[in-house]
Tab-separated table of C-alpha atoms in Angstrom:
chain	number	residue	atom	x	y	z
A	1	GLN	CA	-112.890	-103.769	-251.617
A	2	LYS	CA	-109.680	-105.148	-250.148
A	3	GLU	CA	-108.248	-108.255	-251.742
A	4	VAL	CA	-107.984	-109.942	-248.353
A	5	GLU	CA	-110.414	-109.306	-245.499
A	6	GLN	CA	-109.828	-110.308	-241.902
A	7	ASP	CA	-111.806	-109.394	-238.819
A	8	PRO	CA	-109.384	-107.396	-236.632
A	9	GLY	CA	-111.068	-108.432	-233.389
A	10	PRO	CA	-109.939	-108.195	-230.640
A	11	LEU	CA	-110.921	-111.718	-229.714
A	12	SER	CA	-110.789	-112.833	-226.086
A	13	VAL	CA	-111.272	-116.477	-225.074
A	14	PRO	CA	-110.728	-118.550	-221.926
A	15	GLU	CA	-107.841	-120.983	-221.735
A	16	GLY	CA	-108.719	-124.319	-223.332
A	17	ALA	CA	-111.204	-122.867	-225.811
A	18	ILE	CA	-111.209	-123.666	-229.516
A	19	VAL	CA	-110.374	-120.567	-231.522
A	20	SER	CA	-111.434	-119.964	-235.108
A	21	LEU	CA	-109.755	-117.223	-237.148
A	22	ASN	CA	-110.937	-116.480	-240.659
A	23	CYS	CA	-110.085	-114.606	-243.832
A	24	THR	CA	-111.906	-114.113	-247.082
A	25	TYR	CA	-110.364	-113.110	-250.361
A	26	SER	CA	-111.570	-111.902	-253.713
A	27	ASN	CA	-108.822	-112.906	-256.138
A	28	SER	CA	-108.866	-116.489	-257.381
A	29	ALA	CA	-105.253	-116.052	-258.591
A	30	PHE	CA	-103.891	-116.494	-255.074
A	31	GLN	CA	-101.737	-119.610	-255.038
A	32	TYR	CA	-100.375	-120.040	-251.540
A	33	PHE	CA	-101.963	-119.343	-248.190
A	34	MET	CA	-100.197	-118.620	-244.933
A	35	TRP	CA	-100.846	-117.744	-241.343
A	36	TYR	CA	-98.350	-115.614	-239.480
A	37	ARG	CA	-98.262	-115.091	-235.714
A	38	GLN	CA	-97.004	-111.823	-234.282
A	39	TYR	CA	-96.275	-111.397	-230.608
A	40	SER	CA	-96.366	-107.924	-229.107
A	41	ARG	CA	-93.374	-105.793	-230.151
A	42	LYS	CA	-92.057	-108.535	-232.432
A	43	GLY	CA	-92.090	-109.204	-236.161
A	44	PRO	CA	-94.488	-111.765	-237.681
A	45	GLU	CA	-93.377	-115.401	-237.887
A	46	LEU	CA	-94.758	-118.043	-240.222
A	47	LEU	CA	-97.092	-120.418	-238.403
A	48	MET	CA	-98.826	-122.436	-241.144
A	49	TYR	CA	-98.331	-122.751	-244.903
A	50	THR	CA	-100.633	-124.411	-247.410
A	51	TYR	CA	-101.230	-124.309	-251.150
A	52	SER	CA	-104.294	-126.427	-251.765
A	53	SER	CA	-107.851	-126.746	-250.602
A	54	GLY	CA	-108.375	-128.917	-247.545
A	55	ASN	CA	-106.953	-129.145	-244.051
A	56	LYS	CA	-103.415	-129.130	-242.750
A	57	GLU	CA	-102.631	-129.965	-239.148
A	58	ASP	CA	-99.643	-129.057	-237.003
A	59	GLY	CA	-100.083	-129.925	-233.355
A	60	ARG	CA	-102.892	-127.821	-231.913
A	61	PHE	CA	-103.182	-125.775	-235.110
A	62	THR	CA	-105.227	-126.599	-238.207
A	63	ALA	CA	-105.249	-124.515	-241.365
A	64	GLN	CA	-108.194	-124.893	-243.694
A	65	VAL	CA	-108.514	-123.588	-247.244
A	66	ASP	CA	-111.707	-123.538	-249.294
A	67	LYS	CA	-110.821	-122.158	-252.710
A	68	SER	CA	-114.341	-122.498	-254.057
A	69	SER	CA	-115.619	-120.145	-251.344
A	70	LYS	CA	-112.417	-118.052	-251.233
A	71	TYR	CA	-112.187	-118.593	-247.506
A	72	ILE	CA	-109.376	-119.694	-245.218
A	73	SER	CA	-109.417	-120.494	-241.517
A	74	LEU	CA	-107.017	-121.199	-238.697
A	75	PHE	CA	-108.239	-123.312	-235.789
A	76	ILE	CA	-106.439	-123.458	-232.465
A	77	ARG	CA	-107.399	-126.320	-230.150
A	78	ASP	CA	-106.885	-126.205	-226.394
A	79	SER	CA	-105.801	-122.580	-226.586
A	80	GLN	CA	-103.107	-121.421	-224.163
A	81	PRO	CA	-102.198	-117.979	-222.794
A	82	SER	CA	-98.990	-118.276	-224.843
A	83	ASP	CA	-101.179	-118.220	-227.977
A	84	SER	CA	-102.072	-114.582	-227.224
A	85	ALA	CA	-100.828	-112.702	-230.266
A	86	THR	CA	-101.970	-111.114	-233.487
A	87	TYR	CA	-102.658	-113.612	-236.269
A	88	LEU	CA	-102.278	-112.466	-239.843
A	89	CYS	CA	-103.457	-114.356	-242.893
A	90	ALA	CA	-101.403	-113.866	-246.035
A	91	MET	CA	-101.803	-114.905	-249.654
A	92	TYR	CA	-99.281	-115.046	-252.455
A	93	LYS	CA	-99.571	-114.078	-256.089
A	94	GLY	CA	-97.183	-112.715	-258.668
A	95	GLY	CA	-94.212	-112.319	-256.371
A	96	LYS	CA	-96.092	-110.456	-253.664
A	97	LEU	CA	-97.633	-111.404	-250.368
A	98	ILE	CA	-100.965	-109.756	-249.533
A	99	PHE	CA	-101.842	-109.605	-245.850
A	100	GLY	CA	-105.103	-109.417	-243.989
A	101	GLN	CA	-105.516	-106.786	-241.291
A	102	GLY	CA	-104.648	-109.239	-238.509
A	103	THR	CA	-106.781	-110.532	-235.626
A	104	GLU	CA	-105.660	-109.787	-232.086
A	105	LEU	CA	-106.234	-112.821	-229.873
A	106	SER	CA	-106.111	-112.883	-226.097
A	107	VAL	CA	-106.326	-116.190	-224.215
A	108	LYS	CA	-107.192	-115.660	-220.564
A	109	PRO	CA	-105.926	-118.110	-217.898
B	1	ASP	CA	-81.940	-119.754	-238.455
B	2	VAL	CA	-82.652	-116.832	-240.701
B	3	LYS	CA	-81.918	-113.559	-239.039
B	4	VAL	CA	-83.245	-110.237	-240.220
B	5	THR	CA	-81.919	-107.385	-238.149
B	6	GLN	CA	-83.362	-103.904	-238.048
B	7	SER	CA	-80.857	-101.520	-236.542
B	8	SER	CA	-83.250	-99.251	-234.664
B	9	ARG	CA	-86.164	-100.581	-232.622
B	10	TYR	CA	-87.514	-97.191	-231.564
B	11	LEU	CA	-86.965	-93.789	-233.150
B	12	VAL	CA	-88.406	-90.353	-232.478
B	13	LYS	CA	-87.903	-87.742	-235.189
B	14	ARG	CA	-89.196	-84.284	-235.967
B	15	THR	CA	-91.247	-83.286	-238.984
B	16	GLY	CA	-89.011	-82.553	-241.945
B	17	GLU	CA	-86.070	-84.645	-240.762
B	18	LYS	CA	-84.461	-87.226	-243.017
B	19	VAL	CA	-84.806	-90.713	-241.587
B	20	PHE	CA	-82.845	-93.855	-242.434
B	21	LEU	CA	-84.079	-97.296	-241.455
B	22	GLU	CA	-81.538	-100.053	-241.946
B	23	CYS	CA	-82.141	-103.752	-242.444
B	24	VAL	CA	-79.610	-106.575	-242.752
B	25	GLN	CA	-80.259	-110.268	-243.450
B	26	ASP	CA	-77.735	-113.061	-243.073
B	27	MET	CA	-79.222	-115.808	-245.273
B	28	ASP	CA	-78.159	-114.663	-248.721
B	29	HIS	CA	-81.773	-113.961	-249.725
B	30	GLU	CA	-82.327	-112.290	-253.056
B	31	ASN	CA	-85.580	-110.555	-252.158
B	32	MET	CA	-86.041	-107.902	-249.524
B	33	PHE	CA	-89.125	-105.913	-248.544
B	34	TRP	CA	-90.229	-102.945	-246.471
B	35	TYR	CA	-93.718	-102.885	-244.976
B	36	ARG	CA	-95.465	-100.528	-242.637
B	37	GLN	CA	-97.986	-101.818	-240.129
B	38	ASP	CA	-100.827	-99.698	-238.792
B	39	PRO	CA	-103.828	-100.673	-236.619
B	40	GLY	CA	-106.793	-101.699	-238.740
B	41	LEU	CA	-104.769	-101.557	-241.951
B	42	GLY	CA	-102.468	-104.528	-241.523
B	43	LEU	CA	-99.188	-104.727	-243.397
B	44	ARG	CA	-98.797	-102.566	-246.469
B	45	LEU	CA	-95.906	-102.952	-248.885
B	46	ILE	CA	-93.811	-99.841	-249.406
B	47	TYR	CA	-90.934	-101.055	-251.603
B	48	PHE	CA	-89.222	-104.289	-252.481
B	49	SER	CA	-86.048	-105.381	-254.193
B	50	TYR	CA	-85.254	-108.519	-256.203
B	51	ASP	CA	-81.526	-107.947	-256.403
B	52	VAL	CA	-78.721	-105.542	-255.674
B	53	LYS	CA	-79.415	-102.060	-257.023
B	54	MET	CA	-82.919	-103.100	-258.095
B	55	LYS	CA	-86.069	-101.705	-256.538
B	56	GLU	CA	-89.773	-101.865	-257.203
B	57	LYS	CA	-92.584	-99.743	-255.811
B	58	GLY	CA	-95.078	-101.448	-253.602
B	59	ASP	CA	-98.565	-100.261	-252.786
B	60	ILE	CA	-97.690	-97.098	-250.821
B	61	PRO	CA	-94.295	-95.760	-252.016
B	62	GLU	CA	-95.112	-92.060	-251.743
B	63	GLY	CA	-92.809	-90.236	-249.355
B	64	TYR	CA	-90.289	-93.097	-249.252
B	65	SER	CA	-87.236	-94.231	-251.153
B	66	VAL	CA	-84.955	-97.238	-250.789
B	67	SER	CA	-81.372	-98.269	-251.388
B	68	ARG	CA	-79.903	-101.716	-251.973
B	69	GLU	CA	-76.148	-101.417	-252.559
B	70	LYS	CA	-75.308	-104.813	-251.083
B	71	LYS	CA	-77.274	-108.045	-251.197
B	72	GLU	CA	-77.656	-108.301	-247.439
B	73	ARG	CA	-78.690	-104.715	-246.778
B	74	PHE	CA	-81.873	-102.857	-247.663
B	75	SER	CA	-82.433	-99.314	-246.438
B	76	LEU	CA	-85.657	-97.336	-246.239
B	77	ILE	CA	-85.353	-93.559	-246.459
B	78	LEU	CA	-87.870	-90.936	-245.489
B	79	GLU	CA	-86.595	-87.800	-247.230
B	80	SER	CA	-88.723	-85.434	-245.148
B	81	ALA	CA	-90.571	-87.158	-242.342
B	82	SER	CA	-94.196	-86.268	-241.725
B	83	THR	CA	-96.510	-87.100	-238.847
B	84	ASN	CA	-98.545	-89.489	-241.013
B	85	GLN	CA	-95.426	-91.623	-241.345
B	86	THR	CA	-95.568	-92.498	-237.667
B	87	SER	CA	-95.833	-96.262	-237.805
B	88	MET	CA	-94.215	-99.639	-237.235
B	89	TYR	CA	-91.839	-100.463	-240.091
B	90	LEU	CA	-91.065	-104.077	-240.825
B	91	CYS	CA	-88.280	-105.381	-243.015
B	92	ALA	CA	-88.513	-108.873	-244.508
B	93	SER	CA	-86.533	-111.119	-246.791
B	94	ARG	CA	-87.018	-114.335	-248.728
B	95	PRO	CA	-85.067	-116.395	-251.251
B	96	HIS	CA	-86.058	-116.771	-254.883
B	97	ASP	CA	-89.055	-119.084	-255.202
B	98	LYS	CA	-86.924	-122.042	-256.312
B	99	ARG	CA	-85.162	-122.110	-252.941
B	100	GLY	CA	-87.732	-122.698	-250.236
B	101	ARG	CA	-91.455	-122.260	-249.805
B	102	THR	CA	-92.870	-119.849	-252.319
B	103	GLY	CA	-93.827	-116.561	-250.771
B	104	GLU	CA	-92.607	-117.275	-247.232
B	105	LEU	CA	-91.195	-114.128	-245.668
B	106	PHE	CA	-88.764	-113.773	-242.783
B	107	PHE	CA	-89.323	-110.623	-240.775
B	108	GLY	CA	-87.211	-108.436	-238.568
B	109	GLU	CA	-88.506	-107.280	-235.188
B	110	GLY	CA	-89.657	-103.930	-236.492
B	111	SER	CA	-88.737	-100.286	-236.068
B	112	ARG	CA	-91.312	-98.122	-234.368
B	113	LEU	CA	-91.010	-94.593	-235.717
B	114	THR	CA	-92.702	-91.608	-234.127
B	115	VAL	CA	-92.659	-88.318	-236.027
B	116	LEU	CA	-93.468	-85.267	-233.922
């Protein structure tokens, strides 16, 4: 079993939809939780960063962490075509970052 | 802004060739990493380095080696390229945990290697 599981999609939604991206993990030692966004033919860039259970908001994006269930989510409100990208969850422990497989999102105009 | 530069965006090599992938960062980061990214498998860590001349194996080091002679430069070497090493290679860097958000990585744009 992988330490971090993420549905690879692809996920296709109409513009304006609410998008929910999710990851589960098996190791309770993970300390920090991140979401990276990767546009086509580019490297990943950090989108959201959190270290505790609960919600964190940044504009149209909300990151949610539930440590008791070992589950993290990224919500995108009012999705835009410019949000079309691959979204990778990542978790930190012991000096290393462990990534999920990435979910490919397409937002159609 | 942090800049991580990978010298080659696209490479095509033949089986058995020696391949060098170069990465340079301009933010004085101590830590540097090489990942490969494959569909359905996500990012997998090949090697990382905490300091000059130091290297540590990641999860899939077989068939690869690295070199870190200067703080800003981290090279990935494929001694004898094979077709199963066709992939996107991503270099990343980050400062020691005391300087910045723990675990946050800064990535280059990637080097897409095709081995024929």
